[in-house]
Coordinates of C-alpha atoms in Angstrom, one line a residue:
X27 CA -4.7 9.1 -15.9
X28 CA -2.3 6.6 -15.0
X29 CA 0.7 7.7 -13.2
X30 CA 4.5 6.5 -13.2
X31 CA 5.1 4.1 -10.0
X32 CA 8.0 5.9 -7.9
X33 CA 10.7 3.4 -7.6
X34 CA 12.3 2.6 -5.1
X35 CA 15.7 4.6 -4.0
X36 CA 13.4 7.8 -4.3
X37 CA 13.1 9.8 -0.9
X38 CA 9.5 10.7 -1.1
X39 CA 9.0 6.8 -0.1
X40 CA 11.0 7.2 3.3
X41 CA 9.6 10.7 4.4
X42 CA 6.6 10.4 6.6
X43 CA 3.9 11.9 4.6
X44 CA 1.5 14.9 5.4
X45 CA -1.9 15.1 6.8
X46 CA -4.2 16.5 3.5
X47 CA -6.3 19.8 4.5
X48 CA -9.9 19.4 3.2
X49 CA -9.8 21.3 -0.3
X50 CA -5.9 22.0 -0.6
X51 CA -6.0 18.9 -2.8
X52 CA -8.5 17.1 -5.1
X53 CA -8.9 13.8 -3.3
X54 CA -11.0 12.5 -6.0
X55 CA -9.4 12.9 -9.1
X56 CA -6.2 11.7 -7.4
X57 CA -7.7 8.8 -6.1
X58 CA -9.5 8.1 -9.6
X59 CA -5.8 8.5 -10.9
X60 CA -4.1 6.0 -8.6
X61 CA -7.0 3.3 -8.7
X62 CA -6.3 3.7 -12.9
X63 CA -2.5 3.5 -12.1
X64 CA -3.1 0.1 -9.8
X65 CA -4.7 -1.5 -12.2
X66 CA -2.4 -0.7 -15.0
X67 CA 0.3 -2.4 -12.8
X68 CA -1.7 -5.4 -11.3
X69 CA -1.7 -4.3 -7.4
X70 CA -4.2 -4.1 -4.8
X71 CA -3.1 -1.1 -2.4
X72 CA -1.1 1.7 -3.6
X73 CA -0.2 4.8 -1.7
X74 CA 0.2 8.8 -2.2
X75 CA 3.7 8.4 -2.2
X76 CA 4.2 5.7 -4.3
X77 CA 2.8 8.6 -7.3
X78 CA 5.2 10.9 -5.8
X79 CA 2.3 12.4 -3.5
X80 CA 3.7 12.5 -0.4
X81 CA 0.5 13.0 1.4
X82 CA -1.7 10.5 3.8
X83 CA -3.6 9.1 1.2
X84 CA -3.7 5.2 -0.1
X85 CA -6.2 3.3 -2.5
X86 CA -6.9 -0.4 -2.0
X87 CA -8.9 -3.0 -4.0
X88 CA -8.4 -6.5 -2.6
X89 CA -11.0 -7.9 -4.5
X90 CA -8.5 -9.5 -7.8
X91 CA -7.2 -11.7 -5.2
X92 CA -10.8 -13.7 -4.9
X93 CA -10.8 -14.2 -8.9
X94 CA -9.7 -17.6 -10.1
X95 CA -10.5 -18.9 -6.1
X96 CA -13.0 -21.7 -5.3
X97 CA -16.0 -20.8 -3.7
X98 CA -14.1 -22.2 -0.4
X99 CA -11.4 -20.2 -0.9
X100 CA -12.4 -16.9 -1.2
X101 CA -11.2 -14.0 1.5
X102 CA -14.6 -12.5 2.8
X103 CA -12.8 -10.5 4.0
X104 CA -11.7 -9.3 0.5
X105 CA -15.3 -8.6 -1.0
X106 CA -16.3 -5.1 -1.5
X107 CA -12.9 -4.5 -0.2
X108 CA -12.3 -1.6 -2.6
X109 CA -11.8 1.7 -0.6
X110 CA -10.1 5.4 -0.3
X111 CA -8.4 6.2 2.9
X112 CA -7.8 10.0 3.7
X113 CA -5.4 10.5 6.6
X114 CA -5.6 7.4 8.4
X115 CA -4.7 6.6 11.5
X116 CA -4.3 3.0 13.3
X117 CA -5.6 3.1 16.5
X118 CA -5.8 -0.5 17.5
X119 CA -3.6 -3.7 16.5
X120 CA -4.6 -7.1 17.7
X121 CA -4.7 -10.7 17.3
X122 CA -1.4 -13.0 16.4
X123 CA 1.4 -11.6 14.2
X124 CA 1.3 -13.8 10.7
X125 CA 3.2 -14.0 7.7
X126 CA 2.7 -13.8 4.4
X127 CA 4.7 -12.8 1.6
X128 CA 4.3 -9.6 -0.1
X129 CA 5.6 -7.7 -2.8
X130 CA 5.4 -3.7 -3.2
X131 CA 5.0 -2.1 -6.9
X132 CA 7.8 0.7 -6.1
X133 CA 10.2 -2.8 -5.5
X134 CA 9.0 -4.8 -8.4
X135 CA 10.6 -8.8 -8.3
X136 CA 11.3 -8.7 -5.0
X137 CA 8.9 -10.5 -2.4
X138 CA 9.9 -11.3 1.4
X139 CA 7.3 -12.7 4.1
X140 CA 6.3 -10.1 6.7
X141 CA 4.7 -10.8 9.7
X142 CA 2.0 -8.3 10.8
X143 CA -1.4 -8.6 13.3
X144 CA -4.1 -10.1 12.3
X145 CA -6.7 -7.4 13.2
X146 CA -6.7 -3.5 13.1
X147 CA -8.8 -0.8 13.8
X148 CA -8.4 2.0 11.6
X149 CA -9.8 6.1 11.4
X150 CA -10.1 7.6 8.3
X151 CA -11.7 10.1 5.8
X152 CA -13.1 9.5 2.5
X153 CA -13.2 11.4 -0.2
X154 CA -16.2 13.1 0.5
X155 CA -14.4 14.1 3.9
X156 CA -16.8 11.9 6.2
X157 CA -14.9 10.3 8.9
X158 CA -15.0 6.1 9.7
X159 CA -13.5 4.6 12.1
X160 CA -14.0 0.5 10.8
X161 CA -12.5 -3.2 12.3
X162 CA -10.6 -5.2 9.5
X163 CA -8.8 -8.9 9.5
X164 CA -6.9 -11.0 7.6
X165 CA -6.1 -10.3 4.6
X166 CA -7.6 -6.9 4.3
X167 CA -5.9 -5.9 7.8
X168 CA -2.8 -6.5 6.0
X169 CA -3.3 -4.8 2.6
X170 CA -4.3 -1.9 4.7
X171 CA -1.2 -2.3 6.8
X172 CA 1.1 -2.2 3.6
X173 CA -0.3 0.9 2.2
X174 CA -0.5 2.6 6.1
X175 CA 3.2 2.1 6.2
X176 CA 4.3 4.0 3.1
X177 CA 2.8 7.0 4.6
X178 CA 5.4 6.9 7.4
X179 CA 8.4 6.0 5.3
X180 CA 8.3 2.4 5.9
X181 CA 8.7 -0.3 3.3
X182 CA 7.6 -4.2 3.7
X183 CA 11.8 -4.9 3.0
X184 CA 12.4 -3.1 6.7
X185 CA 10.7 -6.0 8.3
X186 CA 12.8 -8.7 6.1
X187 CA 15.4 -10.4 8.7
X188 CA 18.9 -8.7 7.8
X189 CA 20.3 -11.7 5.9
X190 CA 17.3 -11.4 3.5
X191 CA 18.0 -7.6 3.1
X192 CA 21.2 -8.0 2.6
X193 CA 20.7 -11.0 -0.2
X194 CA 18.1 -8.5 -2.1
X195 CA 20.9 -5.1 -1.7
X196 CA 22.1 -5.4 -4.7
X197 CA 18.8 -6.4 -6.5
X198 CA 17.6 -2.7 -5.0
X199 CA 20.4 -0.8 -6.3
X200 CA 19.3 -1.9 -9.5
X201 CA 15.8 -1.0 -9.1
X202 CA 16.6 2.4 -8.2
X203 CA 18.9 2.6 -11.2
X204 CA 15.8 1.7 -13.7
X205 CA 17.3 -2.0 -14.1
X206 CA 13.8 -3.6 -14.1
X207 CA 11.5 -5.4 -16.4
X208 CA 8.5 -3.6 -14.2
X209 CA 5.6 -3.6 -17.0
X210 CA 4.3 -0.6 -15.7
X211 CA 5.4 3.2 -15.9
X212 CA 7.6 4.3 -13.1
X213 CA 10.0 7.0 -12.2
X214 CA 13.6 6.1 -11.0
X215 CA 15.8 8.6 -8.7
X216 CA 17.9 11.0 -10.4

């Protein structure tokens, strides 16, 4: 089923999501529903909250970015890359900040570059409740990154230097008023 795409203004996408208890919610049928709801929107990551789920749960599929690419230019790190992550936790950031610019569904037309290490070490349950605990880099580092920060409140505009955030205000103001040309369901604050 696909979902609306909480907008941004909404508090459920600044509230620091809660840990899910093995069978108080069905993992897989949500995570069916926010892969479906992705897709409908053109992303790659999308996060509990951003269905107004505000729980410690984010899909990813970073494979889309490899189509169209040369053979050179595909992200290896990108192939297969199409995962559930049940409360995760970062336990290890490394490498060189870089930057790249991103763009979040819940802000659609806006883009900024963020700059974010290169390689992470994250825990987490799937939806069969077996823990990993797995290395990532590049690109899928910061996919995973992106998602891991709406589940703490955190949007990529935070990191944006304050000149840029204040250039984009009122460009948000009319996001959260349902101003958009967002091709995709979403829900706008009351």
């Amino acid at each position: 089923m696909i979902l609306p795409i909480i907008a941004y203004g909404d508090p459920v996408l600044r509230k620091r999501a809660k840990d899910i208890e093995p069978d108080s919610l069905d993992v897989k049928t949500l995570s069916q529903n926010m892969f479906e709801t992705m897709y409908a929107a053109s992303g790659i990551g999308l996060a509990a909250p951003q269905v107004g789920q505000s729980v410690r749960m984010f899909v990813v599929d970073g494979e889309p970015l490899n189509e169209d690419e040369a053979e050179e230019d595909i992200d290896q790190s990108l192939i297969g890359f199409k995962k559930v992550f049940i409360n995760p936790e970062i336990i290890e950031e490394a490498g060189d900040d870089w930057g790249f610019e991103e763009g979040c569904l819940s802000i659609p037309g806006i883009r900024g570059e963020v700059f974010r290490p290169e390689i992470i070490v994250i825990r987490y349950f799937d939806v069969d409740w077996n823990e990993h605990e797995e290395e990532y880099d590049g690109m899928a580092a910061r996919i995973i990154q992106h998602e891991y920060d709406h589940l703490d409140g955190k949007l990529f505009t935070d990191y944006l230097p304050s000149l840029r955030r204040t250039l984009i205000k009122k460009k948000l103001s009319d996001i959260s008023k349902g101003k958009t040309d967002a091709e995709y369901k979403m829900k706008f604050p009351k």
